[in-house]
mmCIF file of C-alpha atoms in Angstrom:
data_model
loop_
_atom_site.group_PDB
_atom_site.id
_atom_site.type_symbol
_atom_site.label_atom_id
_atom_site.label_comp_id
_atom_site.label_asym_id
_atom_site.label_seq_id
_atom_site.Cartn_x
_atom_site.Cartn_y
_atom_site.Cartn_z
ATOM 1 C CA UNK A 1 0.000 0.000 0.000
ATOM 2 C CA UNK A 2 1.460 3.605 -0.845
ATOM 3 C CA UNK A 3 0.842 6.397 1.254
ATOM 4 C CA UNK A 4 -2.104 7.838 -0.909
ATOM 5 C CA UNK A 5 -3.730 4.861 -0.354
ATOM 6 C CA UNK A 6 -6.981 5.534 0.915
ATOM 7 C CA UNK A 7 -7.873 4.124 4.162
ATOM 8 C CA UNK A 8 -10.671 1.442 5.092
ATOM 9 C CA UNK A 9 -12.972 1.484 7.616
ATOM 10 C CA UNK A 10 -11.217 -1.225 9.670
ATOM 11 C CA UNK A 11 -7.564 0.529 9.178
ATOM 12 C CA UNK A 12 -9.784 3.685 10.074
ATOM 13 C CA UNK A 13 -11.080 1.879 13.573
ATOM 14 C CA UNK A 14 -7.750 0.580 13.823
ATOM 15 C CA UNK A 15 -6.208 3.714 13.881
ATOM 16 C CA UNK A 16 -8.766 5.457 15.759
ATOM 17 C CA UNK A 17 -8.375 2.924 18.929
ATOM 18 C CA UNK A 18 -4.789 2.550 19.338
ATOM 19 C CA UNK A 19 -4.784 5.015 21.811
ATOM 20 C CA UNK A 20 -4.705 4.745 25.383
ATOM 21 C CA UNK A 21 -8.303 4.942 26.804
ATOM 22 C CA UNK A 22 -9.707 5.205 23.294
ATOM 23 C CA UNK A 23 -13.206 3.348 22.772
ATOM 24 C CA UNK A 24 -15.715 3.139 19.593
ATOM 25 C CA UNK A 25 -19.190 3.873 20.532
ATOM 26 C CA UNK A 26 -22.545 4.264 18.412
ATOM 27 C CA UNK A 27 -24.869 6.891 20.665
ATOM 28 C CA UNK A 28 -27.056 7.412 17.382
ATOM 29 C CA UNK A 29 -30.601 5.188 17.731
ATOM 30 C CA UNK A 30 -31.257 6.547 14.635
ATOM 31 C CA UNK A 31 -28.069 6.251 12.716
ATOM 32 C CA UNK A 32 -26.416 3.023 13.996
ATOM 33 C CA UNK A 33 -23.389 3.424 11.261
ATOM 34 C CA UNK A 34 -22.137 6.589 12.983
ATOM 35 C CA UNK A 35 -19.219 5.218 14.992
ATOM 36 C CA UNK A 36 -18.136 8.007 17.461
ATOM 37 C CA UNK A 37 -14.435 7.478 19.093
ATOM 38 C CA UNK A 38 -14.082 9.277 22.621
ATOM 39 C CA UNK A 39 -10.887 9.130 25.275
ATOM 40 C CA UNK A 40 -12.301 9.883 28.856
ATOM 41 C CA UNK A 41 -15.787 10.360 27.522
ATOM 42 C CA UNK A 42 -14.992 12.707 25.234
ATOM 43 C CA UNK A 43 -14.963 12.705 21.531
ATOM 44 C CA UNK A 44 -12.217 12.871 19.624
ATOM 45 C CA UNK A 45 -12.993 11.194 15.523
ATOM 46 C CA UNK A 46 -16.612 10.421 14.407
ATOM 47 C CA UNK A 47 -17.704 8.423 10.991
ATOM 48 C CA UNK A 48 -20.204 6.702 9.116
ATOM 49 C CA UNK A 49 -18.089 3.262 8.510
ATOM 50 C CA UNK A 50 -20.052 2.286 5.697
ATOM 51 C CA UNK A 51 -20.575 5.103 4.165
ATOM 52 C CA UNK A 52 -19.365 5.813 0.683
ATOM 53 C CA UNK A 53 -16.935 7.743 0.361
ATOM 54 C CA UNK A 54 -15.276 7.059 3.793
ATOM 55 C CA UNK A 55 -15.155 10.452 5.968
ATOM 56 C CA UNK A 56 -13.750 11.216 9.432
ATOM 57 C CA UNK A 57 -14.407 14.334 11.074
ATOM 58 C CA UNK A 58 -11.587 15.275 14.038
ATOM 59 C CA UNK A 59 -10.797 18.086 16.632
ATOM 60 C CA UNK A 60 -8.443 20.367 14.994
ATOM 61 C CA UNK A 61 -6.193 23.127 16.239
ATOM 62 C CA UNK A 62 -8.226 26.231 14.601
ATOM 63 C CA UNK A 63 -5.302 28.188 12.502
ATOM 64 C CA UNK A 64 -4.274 24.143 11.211
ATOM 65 C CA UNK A 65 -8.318 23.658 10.655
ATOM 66 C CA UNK A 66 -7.578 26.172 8.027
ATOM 67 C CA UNK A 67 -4.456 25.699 6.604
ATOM 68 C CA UNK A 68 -5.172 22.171 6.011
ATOM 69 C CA UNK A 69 -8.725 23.478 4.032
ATOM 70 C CA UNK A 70 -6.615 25.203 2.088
ATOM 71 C CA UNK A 71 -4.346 22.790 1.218
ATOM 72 C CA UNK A 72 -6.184 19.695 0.749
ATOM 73 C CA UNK A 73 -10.007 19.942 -1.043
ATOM 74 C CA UNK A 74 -10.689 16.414 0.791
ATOM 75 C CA UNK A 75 -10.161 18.308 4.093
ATOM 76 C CA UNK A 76 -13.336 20.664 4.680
ATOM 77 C CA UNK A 77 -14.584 22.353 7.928
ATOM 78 C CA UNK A 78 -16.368 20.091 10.203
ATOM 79 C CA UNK A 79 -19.765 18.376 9.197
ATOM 80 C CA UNK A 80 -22.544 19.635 11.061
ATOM 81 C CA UNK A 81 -19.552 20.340 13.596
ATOM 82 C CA UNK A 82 -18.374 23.314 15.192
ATOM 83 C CA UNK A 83 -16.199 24.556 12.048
ATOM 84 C CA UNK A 84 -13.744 26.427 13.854
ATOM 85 C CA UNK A 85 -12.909 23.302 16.016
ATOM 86 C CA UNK A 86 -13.443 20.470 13.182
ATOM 87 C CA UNK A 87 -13.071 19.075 9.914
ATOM 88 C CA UNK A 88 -13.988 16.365 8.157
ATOM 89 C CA UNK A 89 -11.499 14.431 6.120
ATOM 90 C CA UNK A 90 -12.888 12.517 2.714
ATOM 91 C CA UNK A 91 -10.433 9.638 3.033
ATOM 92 C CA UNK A 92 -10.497 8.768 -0.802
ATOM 93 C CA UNK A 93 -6.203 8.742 -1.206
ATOM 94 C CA UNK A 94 -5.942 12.594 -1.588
ATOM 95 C CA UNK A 95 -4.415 13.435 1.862
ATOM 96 C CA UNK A 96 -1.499 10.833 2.675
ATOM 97 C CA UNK A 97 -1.866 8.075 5.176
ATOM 98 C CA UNK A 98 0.609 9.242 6.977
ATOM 99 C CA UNK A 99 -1.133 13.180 7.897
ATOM 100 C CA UNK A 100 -4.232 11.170 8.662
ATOM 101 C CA UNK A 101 -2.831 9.434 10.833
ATOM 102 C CA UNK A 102 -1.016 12.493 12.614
ATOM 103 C CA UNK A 103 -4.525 14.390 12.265
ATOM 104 C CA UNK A 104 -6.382 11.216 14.576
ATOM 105 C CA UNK A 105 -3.558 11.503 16.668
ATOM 106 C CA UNK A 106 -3.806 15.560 16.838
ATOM 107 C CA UNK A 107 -7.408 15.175 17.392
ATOM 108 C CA UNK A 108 -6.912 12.758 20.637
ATOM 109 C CA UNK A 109 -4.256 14.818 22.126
ATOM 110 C CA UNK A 110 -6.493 18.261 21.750
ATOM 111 C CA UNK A 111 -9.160 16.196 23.307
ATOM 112 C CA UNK A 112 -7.194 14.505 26.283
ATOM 113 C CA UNK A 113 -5.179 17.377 26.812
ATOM 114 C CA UNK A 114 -8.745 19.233 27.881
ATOM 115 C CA UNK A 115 -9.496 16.373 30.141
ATOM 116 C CA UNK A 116 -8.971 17.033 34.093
ATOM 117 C CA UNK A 117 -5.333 16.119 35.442
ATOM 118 C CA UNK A 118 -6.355 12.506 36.734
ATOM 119 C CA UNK A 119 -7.967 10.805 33.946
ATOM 120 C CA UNK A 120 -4.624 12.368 31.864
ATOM 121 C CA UNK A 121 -2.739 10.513 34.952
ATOM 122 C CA UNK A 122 -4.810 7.465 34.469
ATOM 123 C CA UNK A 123 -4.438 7.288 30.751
ATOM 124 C CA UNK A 124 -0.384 7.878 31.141
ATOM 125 C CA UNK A 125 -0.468 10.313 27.913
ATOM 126 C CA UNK A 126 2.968 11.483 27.452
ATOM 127 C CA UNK A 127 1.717 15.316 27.093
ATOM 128 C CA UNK A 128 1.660 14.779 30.922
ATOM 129 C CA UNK A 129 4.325 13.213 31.552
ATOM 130 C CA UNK A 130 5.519 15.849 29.466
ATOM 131 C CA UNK A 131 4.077 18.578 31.622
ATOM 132 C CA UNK A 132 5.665 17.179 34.875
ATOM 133 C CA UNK A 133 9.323 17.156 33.482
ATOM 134 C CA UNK A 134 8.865 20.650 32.374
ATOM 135 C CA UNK A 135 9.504 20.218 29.052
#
């Protein structure tokens, strides 16, 4: 597989719940195909597995939000999201693997990094750890 490769749904869960504390919920009644991914009860990536084309929509550093619309037209703000705060990614090859992957990973830190000092403690996220050491 090359980078541009577009990703699946399972290499999407995959990479979605590699995380410490990560889980895959569907809190929809009415749309049981909306998978929503949360750390400490918060979410941090949300798609429709099945759906065609495959989309992700992820917390996203505002001024990055932006740059990343700009750059990529498979990257738009945030479906039915908060816009400034989200986008959603068309995962169809356009944007490399690799930046997806750093955007999931973006998207959990933003989220865990807003979560109170002892579920970061519990989870052992390294932005603590980080924090401590005064780096």
């Amino acid at each position: 597989m090359t980078a541009k490769t577009a990703f699946t749904p399972a290499l999407l869960r995959k990479a979605c719940l590699e995380f410490i504390g990560a889980v895959e919920e569907q809190p929809f009644p009415r749309a049981p195909e909306v998978s929503v991914f949360k750390v400490g009860g918060k979410m941090f990536a949300l798609s429709a597995l099945p759906a065609r084309p495959l989309t992700v929509s992820l917390k996203c550093d505002p001024e990055l939000a932006v740059r990343l619309r700009s750059q990529y037209p498979a990257i738009v703000g945030g479906y039915h999201l908060n816009k400034r705060h989200w986008n959603t990614v068309t995962l169809d090859g356009s944007v490399p693997r690799k930046l997806v992957r750093e955007l999931i990973e973006d998207s959990y830190d933003l989220v865990v990094a807003s979560l109170p000092r002892a579920v970061r403690l519990r989870l052992d996220w390294p932005g603590e750890r980080a924090e401590q050491s005064g780096e």
